Short mmCIF file of C-alpha atoms in Angstrom, two decimals:
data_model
loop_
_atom_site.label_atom_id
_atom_site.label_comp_id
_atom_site.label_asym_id
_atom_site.label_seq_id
_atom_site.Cartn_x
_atom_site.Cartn_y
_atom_site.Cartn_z
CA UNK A 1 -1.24 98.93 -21.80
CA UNK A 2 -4.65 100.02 -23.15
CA UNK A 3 -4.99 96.41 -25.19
CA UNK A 4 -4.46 94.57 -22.27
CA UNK A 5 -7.36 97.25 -19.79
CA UNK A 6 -9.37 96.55 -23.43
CA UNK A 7 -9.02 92.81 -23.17
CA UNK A 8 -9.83 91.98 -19.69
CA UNK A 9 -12.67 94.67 -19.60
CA UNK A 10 -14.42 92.43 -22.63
CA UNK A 11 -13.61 89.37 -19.90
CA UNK A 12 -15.68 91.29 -17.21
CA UNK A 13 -18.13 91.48 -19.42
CA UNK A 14 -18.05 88.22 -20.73
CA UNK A 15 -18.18 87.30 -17.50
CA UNK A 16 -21.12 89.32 -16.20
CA UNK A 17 -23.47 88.01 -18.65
CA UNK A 18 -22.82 84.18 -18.48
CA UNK A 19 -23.01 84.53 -13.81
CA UNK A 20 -26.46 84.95 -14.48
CA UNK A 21 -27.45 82.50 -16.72
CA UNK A 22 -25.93 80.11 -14.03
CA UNK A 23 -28.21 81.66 -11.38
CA UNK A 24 -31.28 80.91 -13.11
CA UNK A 25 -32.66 77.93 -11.23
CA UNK A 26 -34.68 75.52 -12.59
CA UNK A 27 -36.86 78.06 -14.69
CA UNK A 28 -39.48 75.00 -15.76
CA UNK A 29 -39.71 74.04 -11.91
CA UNK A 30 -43.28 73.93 -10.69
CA UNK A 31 -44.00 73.99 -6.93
CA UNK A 32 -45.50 70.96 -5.50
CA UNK A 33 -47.99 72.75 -3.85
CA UNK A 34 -49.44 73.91 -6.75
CA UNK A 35 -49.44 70.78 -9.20
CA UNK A 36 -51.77 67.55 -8.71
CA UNK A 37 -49.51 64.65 -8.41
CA UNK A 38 -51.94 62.14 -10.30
CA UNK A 39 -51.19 58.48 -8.83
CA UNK A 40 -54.11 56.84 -10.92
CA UNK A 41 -56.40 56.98 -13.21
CA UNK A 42 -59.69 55.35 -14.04
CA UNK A 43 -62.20 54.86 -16.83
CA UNK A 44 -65.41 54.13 -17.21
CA UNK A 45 -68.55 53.72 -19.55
CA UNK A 46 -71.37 55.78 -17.39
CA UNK A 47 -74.93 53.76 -17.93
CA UNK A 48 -77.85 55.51 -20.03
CA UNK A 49 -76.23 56.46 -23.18
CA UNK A 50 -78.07 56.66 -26.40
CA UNK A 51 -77.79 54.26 -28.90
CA UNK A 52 -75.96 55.50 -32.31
CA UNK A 53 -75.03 58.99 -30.09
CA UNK A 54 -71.28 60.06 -29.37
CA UNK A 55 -70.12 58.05 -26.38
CA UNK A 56 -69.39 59.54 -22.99
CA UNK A 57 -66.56 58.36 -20.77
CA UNK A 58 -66.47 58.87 -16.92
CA UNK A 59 -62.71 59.54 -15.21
CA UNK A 60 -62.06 59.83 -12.23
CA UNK A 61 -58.17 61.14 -10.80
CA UNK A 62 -56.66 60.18 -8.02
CA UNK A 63 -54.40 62.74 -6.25
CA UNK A 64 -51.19 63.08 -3.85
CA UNK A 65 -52.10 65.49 -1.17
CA UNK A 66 -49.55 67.77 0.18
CA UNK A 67 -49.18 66.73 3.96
CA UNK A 68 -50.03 70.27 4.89
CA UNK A 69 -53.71 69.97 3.23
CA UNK A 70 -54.12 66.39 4.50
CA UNK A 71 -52.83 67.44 8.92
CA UNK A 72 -55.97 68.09 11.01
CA UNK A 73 -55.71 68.42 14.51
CA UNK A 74 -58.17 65.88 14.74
CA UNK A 75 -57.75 62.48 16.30
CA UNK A 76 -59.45 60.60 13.18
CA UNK A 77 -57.03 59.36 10.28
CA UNK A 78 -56.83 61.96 7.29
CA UNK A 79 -56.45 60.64 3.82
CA UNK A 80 -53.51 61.10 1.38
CA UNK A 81 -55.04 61.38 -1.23
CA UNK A 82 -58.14 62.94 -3.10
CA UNK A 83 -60.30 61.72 -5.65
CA UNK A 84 -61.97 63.74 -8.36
CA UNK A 85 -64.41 63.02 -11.38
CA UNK A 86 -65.42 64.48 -14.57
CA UNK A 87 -67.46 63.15 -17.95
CA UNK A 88 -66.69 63.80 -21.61
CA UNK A 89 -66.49 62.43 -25.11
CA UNK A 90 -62.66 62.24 -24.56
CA UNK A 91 -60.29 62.08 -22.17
CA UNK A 92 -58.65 65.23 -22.74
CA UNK A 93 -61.74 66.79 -22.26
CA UNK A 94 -61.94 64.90 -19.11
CA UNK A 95 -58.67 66.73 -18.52
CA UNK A 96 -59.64 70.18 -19.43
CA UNK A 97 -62.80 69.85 -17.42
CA UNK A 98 -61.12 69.88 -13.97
CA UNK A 99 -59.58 72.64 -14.55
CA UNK A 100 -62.92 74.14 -13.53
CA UNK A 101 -62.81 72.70 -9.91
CA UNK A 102 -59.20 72.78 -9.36
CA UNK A 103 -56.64 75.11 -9.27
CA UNK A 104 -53.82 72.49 -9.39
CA UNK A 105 -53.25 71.33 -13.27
CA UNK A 106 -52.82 67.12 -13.17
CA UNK A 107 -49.18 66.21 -13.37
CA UNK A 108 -49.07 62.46 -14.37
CA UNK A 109 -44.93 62.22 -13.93
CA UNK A 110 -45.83 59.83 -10.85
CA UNK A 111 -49.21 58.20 -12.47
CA UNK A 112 -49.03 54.26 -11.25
CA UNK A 113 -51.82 52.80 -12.62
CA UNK A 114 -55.01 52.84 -15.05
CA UNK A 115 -57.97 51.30 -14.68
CA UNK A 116 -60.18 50.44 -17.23
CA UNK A 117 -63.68 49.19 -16.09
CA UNK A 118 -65.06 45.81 -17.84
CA UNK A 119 -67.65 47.80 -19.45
CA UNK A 120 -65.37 50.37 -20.93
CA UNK A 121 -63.12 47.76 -22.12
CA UNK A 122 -66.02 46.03 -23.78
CA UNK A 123 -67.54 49.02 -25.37
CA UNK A 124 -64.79 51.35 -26.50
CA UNK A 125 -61.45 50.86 -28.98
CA UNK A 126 -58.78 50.49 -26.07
CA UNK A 127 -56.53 51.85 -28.99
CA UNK A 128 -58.18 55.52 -28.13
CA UNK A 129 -58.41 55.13 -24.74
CA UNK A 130 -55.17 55.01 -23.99
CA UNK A 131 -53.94 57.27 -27.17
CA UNK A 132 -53.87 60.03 -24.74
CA UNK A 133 -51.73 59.36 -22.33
CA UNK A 134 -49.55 57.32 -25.07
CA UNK A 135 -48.77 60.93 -26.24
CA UNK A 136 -48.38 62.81 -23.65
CA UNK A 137 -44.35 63.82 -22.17
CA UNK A 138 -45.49 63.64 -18.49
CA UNK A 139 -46.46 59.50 -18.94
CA UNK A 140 -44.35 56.94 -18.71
CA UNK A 141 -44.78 53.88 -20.71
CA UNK A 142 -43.86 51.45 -17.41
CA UNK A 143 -47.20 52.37 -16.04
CA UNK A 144 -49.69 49.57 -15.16
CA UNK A 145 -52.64 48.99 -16.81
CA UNK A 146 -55.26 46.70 -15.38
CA UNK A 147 -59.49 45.94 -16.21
CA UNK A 148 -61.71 46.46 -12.96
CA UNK A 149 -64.58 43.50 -12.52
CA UNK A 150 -67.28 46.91 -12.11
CA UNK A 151 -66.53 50.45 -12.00
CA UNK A 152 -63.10 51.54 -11.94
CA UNK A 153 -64.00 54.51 -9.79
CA UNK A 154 -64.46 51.99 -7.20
CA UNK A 155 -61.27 50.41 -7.33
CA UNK A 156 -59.85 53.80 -6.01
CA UNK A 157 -61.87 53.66 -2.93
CA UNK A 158 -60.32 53.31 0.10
CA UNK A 159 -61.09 50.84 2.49
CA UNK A 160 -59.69 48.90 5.50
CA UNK A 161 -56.10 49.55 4.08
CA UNK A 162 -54.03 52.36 5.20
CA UNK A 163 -52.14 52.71 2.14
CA UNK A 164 -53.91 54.82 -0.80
CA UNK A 165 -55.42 52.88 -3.15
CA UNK A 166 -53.68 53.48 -6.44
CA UNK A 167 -50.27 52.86 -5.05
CA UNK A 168 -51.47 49.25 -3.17
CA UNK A 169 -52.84 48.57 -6.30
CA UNK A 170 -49.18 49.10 -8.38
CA UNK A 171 -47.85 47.58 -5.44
CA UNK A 172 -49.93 44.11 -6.13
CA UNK A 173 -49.71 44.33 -9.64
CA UNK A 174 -45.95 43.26 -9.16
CA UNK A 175 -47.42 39.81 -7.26
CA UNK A 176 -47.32 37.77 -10.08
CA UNK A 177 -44.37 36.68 -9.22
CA UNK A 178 -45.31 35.08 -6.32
CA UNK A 179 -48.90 33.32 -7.66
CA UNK A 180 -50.44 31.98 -10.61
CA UNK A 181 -53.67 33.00 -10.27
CA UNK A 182 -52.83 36.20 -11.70
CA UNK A 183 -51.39 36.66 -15.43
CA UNK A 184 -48.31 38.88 -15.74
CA UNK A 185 -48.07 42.85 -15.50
CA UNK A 186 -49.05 44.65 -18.53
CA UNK A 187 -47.50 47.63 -18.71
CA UNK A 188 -48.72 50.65 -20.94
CA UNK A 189 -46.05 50.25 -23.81
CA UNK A 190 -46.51 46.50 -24.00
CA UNK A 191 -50.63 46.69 -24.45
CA UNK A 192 -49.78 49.58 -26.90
CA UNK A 193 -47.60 47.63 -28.75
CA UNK A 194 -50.41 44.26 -28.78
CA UNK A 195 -52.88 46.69 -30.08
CA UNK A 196 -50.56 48.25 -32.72
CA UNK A 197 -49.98 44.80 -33.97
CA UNK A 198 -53.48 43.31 -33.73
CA UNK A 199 -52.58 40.52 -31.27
CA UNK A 200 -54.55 39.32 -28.73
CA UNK A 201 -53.36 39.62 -25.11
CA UNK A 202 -54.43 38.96 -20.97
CA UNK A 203 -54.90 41.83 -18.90
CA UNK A 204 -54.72 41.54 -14.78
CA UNK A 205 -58.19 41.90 -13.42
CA UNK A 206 -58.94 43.94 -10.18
CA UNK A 207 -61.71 43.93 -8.25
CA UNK A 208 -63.34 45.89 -5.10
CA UNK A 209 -64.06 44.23 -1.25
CA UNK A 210 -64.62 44.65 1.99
CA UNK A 211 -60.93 43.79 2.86
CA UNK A 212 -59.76 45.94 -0.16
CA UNK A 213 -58.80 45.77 -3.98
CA UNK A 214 -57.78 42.10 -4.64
CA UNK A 215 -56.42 40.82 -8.39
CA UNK A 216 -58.32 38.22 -9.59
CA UNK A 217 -58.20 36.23 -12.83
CA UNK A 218 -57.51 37.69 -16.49
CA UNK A 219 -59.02 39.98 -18.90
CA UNK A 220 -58.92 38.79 -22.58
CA UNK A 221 -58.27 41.58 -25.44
CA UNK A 222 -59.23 40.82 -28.84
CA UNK A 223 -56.19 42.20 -30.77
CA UNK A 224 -58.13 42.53 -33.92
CA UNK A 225 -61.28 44.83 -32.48
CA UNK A 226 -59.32 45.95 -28.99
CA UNK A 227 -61.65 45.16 -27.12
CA UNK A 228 -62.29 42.74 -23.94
CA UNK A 229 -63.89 39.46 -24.79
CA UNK A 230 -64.24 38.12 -21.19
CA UNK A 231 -62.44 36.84 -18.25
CA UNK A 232 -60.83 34.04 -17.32
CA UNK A 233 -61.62 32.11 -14.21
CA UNK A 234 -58.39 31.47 -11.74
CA UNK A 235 -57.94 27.92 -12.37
CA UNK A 236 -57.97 29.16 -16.47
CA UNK A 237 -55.59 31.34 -15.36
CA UNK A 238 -53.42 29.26 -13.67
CA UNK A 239 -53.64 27.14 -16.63
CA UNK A 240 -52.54 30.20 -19.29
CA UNK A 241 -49.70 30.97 -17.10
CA UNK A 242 -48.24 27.31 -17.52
CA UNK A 243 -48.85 27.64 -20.76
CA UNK A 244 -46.83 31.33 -21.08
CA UNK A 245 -44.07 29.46 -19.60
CA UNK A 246 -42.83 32.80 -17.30
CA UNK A 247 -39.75 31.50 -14.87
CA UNK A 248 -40.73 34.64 -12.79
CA UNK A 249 -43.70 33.02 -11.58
CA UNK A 250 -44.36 30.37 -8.71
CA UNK A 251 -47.21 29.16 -6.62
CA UNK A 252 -48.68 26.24 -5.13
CA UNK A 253 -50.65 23.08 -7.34
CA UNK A 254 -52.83 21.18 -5.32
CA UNK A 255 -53.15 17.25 -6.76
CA UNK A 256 -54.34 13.85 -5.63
CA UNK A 257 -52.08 11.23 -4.70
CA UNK A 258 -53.43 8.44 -6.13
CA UNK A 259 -53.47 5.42 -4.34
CA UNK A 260 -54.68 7.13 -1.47
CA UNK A 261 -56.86 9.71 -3.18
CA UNK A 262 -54.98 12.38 -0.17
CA UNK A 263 -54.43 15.98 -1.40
CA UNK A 264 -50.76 16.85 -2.23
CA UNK A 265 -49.32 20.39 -2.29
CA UNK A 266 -46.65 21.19 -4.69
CA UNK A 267 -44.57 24.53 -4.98
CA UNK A 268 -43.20 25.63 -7.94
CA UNK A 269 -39.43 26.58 -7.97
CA UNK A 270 -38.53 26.88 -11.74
CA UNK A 271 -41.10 26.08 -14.62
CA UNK A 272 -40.52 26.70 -18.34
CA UNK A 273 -42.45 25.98 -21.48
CA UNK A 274 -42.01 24.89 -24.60
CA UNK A 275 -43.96 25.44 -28.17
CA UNK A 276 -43.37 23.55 -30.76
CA UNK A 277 -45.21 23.84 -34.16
CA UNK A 278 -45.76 21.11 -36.24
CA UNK A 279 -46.40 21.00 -40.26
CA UNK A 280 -47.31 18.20 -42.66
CA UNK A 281 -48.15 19.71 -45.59
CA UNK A 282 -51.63 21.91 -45.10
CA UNK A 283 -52.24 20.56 -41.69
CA UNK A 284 -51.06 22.52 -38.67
CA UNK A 285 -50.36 21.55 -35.17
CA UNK A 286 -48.47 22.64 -32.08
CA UNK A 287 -46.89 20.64 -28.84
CA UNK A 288 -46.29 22.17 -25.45
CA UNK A 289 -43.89 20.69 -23.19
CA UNK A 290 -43.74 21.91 -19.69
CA UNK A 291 -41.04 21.48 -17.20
CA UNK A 292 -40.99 22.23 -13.69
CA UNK A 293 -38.70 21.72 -10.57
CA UNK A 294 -40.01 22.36 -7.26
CA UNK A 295 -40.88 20.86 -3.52
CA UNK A 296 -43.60 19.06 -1.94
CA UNK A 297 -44.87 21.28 0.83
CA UNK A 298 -47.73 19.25 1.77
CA UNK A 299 -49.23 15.52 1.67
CA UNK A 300 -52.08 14.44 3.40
CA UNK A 301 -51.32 10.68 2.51
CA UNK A 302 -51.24 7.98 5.28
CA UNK A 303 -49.37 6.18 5.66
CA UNK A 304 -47.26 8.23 3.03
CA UNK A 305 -43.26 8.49 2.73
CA UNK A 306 -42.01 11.20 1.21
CA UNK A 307 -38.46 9.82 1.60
CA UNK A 308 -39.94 6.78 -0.96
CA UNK A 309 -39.00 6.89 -4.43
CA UNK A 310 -42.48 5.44 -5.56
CA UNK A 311 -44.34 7.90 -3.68
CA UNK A 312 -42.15 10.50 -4.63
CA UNK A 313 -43.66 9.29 -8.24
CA UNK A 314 -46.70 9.27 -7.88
CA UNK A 315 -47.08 12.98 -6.19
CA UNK A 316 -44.81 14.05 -9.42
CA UNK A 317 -47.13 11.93 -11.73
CA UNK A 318 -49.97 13.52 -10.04
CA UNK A 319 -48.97 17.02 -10.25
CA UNK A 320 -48.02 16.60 -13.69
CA UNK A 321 -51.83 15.81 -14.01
CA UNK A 322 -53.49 18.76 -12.51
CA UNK A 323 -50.97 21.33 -14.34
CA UNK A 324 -52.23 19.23 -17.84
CA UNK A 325 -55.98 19.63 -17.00
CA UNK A 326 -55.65 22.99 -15.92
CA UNK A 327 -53.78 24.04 -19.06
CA UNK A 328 -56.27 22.50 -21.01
CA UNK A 329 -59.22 24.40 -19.63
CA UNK A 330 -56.87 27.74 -20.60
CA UNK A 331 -57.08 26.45 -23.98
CA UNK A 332 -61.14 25.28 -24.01
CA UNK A 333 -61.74 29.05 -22.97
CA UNK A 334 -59.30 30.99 -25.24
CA UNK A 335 -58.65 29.00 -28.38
CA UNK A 336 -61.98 27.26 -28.95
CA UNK A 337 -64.18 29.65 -26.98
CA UNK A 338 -63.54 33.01 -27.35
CA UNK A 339 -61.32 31.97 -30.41
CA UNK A 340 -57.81 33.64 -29.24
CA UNK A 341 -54.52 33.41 -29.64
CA UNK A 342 -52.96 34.51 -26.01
CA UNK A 343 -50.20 32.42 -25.32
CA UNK A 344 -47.82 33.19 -28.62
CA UNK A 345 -48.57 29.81 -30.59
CA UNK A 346 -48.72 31.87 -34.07
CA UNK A 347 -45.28 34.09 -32.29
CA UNK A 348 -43.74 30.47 -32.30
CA UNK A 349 -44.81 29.57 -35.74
CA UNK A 350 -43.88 33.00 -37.45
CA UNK A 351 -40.12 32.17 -35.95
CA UNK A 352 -40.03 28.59 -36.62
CA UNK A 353 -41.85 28.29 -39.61
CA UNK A 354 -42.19 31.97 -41.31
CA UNK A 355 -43.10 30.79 -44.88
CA UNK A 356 -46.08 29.08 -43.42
CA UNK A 357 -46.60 31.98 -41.12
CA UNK A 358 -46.52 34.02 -44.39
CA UNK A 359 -49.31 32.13 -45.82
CA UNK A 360 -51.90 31.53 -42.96
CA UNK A 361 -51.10 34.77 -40.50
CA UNK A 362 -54.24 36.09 -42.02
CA UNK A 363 -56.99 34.91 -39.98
CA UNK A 364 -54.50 33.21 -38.00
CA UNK A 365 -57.14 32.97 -35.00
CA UNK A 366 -60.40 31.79 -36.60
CA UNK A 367 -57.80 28.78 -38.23
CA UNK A 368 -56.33 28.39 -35.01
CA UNK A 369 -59.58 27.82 -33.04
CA UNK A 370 -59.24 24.48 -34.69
CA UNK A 371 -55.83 23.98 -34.92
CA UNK A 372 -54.85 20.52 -32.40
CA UNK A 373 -52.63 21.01 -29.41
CA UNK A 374 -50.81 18.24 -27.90
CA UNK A 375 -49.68 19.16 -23.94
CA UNK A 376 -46.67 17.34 -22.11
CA UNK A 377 -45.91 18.02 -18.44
CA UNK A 378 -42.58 16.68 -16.91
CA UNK A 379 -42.32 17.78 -12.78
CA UNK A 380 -39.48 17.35 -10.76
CA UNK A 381 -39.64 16.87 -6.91
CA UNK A 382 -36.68 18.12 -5.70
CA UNK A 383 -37.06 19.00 -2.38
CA UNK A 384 -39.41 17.06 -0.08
CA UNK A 385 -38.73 18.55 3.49
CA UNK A 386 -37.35 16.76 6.29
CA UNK A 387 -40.31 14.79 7.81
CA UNK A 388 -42.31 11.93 6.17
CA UNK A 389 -45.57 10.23 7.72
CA UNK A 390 -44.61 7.28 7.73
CA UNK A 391 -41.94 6.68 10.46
CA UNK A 392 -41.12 3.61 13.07
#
């Protein structure tokens, strides 16, 4: 009798001191009113710094506000959100430095997007601007990056939009899909991994109106200094992206039918590209072929039938055209000009050719500034609508 009162006293106990680990909670949990929810983040290169002197970067943090702080009784709208700045040789030090004006420590678990002004981009190893939040828990690696046309500070201005800034910004990041005139998403793991490896890479470009933040054209990264070289204009943009290939991607192309010289407007559906390097002996050279299906949304021929199988031709013939010229000018700007290799032609070599990879990947983009590039376009109307001009 007194081993089994022994026995299930040691099970009380057992079970007294494991109840309460149970009951603990979430002992790591901190309260939302007391953490700043940091939705973006951007960087600048203040003016007025001395030459040969450590540099200075500007921050500024955009933060969630609790929708008790943000009520008012008043009538007038209240903002969501708060902006605050700080200046220091690094960005933790930008960190550590609100601290002094806030009581709320930044919490970058919801962070959405960075923005990186041109200048900043220009003048400081991208490689240590984003080392911090490459390292720290809170981040996530999915987070947009982008490269303001100004300050980036002024990208998180609110204007006649509703929304708060850094979130319409993540929000039109994802638009790519539906235009050309804007390269991909870069996210912060990819442009970590291009700088790790030294490659060069496009960047979306954002820049401050009246109406709002608008993307706009591309930012070129040098892998090999990580740093931005320049932009590219839309219609270079446009171009790049044919060149990339990305199925995700549509938009419009605008060419000239040409017996009639009458605008044409083509959508894309599908388009895909094609790199193909080419070796005889020391001499290197690549060929793009790109394919596209789509529809003709628009003709401004008369009289025109888009039921006709020769006009049907001569829109694809023409579209085929303008996609050529405008991948060309992609190529004038980042292989000859600014001497780049953004659209993967040495990727495509290294897996279809790796022994001559082996022996020319160093200083792969000073050779390939003069390497030749041949440029096929095949389009496919498949879809015309249901009404043509010309009709009895």
């Amino acid at each position: 009798m007194e081993l089994k009162i022994s026995a299930r006293n040691r099970s009380v106990v057992l079970l007294m001191l494991v109840i309460p680990l149970l009951l603990t909670g979430c002992w790591d949990r901190n309260e939302i009113e007391e953490t700043g929810i940091a939705l973006g983040v951007g960087i600048d290169f203040p003016d007025g710094q001395e030459e040969g002197a450590r540099p200075i970067i500007a921050m500024t943090h955009q933060f969630a506000l609790p929708n008790q702080f943000s009520e008012s009784t008043s009538s007038k709208v209240q903002k969501d959100y708060v902006n605050m700045s700080s200046a220091g040789p690094i960005v933790f030090d930008n960190i550590r430095a609100l601290s002094t004006r806030s009581a709320r420590p930044p919490n970058y678990e919801h962070l959405q997007v960075i923005v990186i002004s041109e200048k900043a981009a220009r003048e400081l190893d991208l490689k240590n601007v984003i080392n911090f939040f490459l390292r720290n828990t809170e981040t996530r690696r999915s987070i947009r990056v982008v490269i303001s046309h100004g300050k980036a500070s002024d990208i998180y201005q609110q204007q006649k939009s509703t929304k708060t800034p850094a979130l319409e910004l993540r929000e039109l990041t994802d638009n790519y899909r539906k235009t050309l005139r804007i390269p991909p998403a870069l996210t912060l793991g990819n442009m970590s991994e291009h700088l790790t490896g030294q490659s060069s890479f496009v960047m979306q470009g954002a820049a401050n109106s009246p109406e709002g933040v608008k993307l706009t054209s591309a930012a070129v990264i040098r892998g090999t200094t990580a740093r931005m070289i320049g932009f590219l204009s839309e219609i270079e943009t446009v171009g790049l992206n044919w060149l990339l290939g990305n199925n995700h991607s549509n938009g419009i192309v605008e060419g000239i039918e040409p017996d009639s010289g009458a605008m044409l407007g083509y959508e894309v559906r599908k388009m895909t590209s094609s790199i193909q390097p080419i070796v005889q002996g020391n001499e290197i050279s690549f060929q793009v072929k790109i394919k596209t299906t789509g529809k003709l949304r628009e003709d401004w021929a008369f009289p025109g039938d888009a039921f006709d199988v020769d006009f049907i031709d001569r829109a694809e013939k023409a579209t085929a055209a303008m996609i050529k010229q405008m991948a060309e000018k992609a190529l004038a700007k980042t292989q000859r000009q600014y001497k780049v290799d953004v659209a993967g032609f040495g990727k495509r070599l290294s897996i279809k050719k790796p022994a001559v990879w082996k022996r020319v990947k160093d200083g792969w983009e000073d050779r390939f500034s003069r390497v030749p590039v041949s440029i096929e376009v095949e389009v496919d109307i498949q879809e015309f609508g249901t009404r043509g001009t010309k009709r009895n």
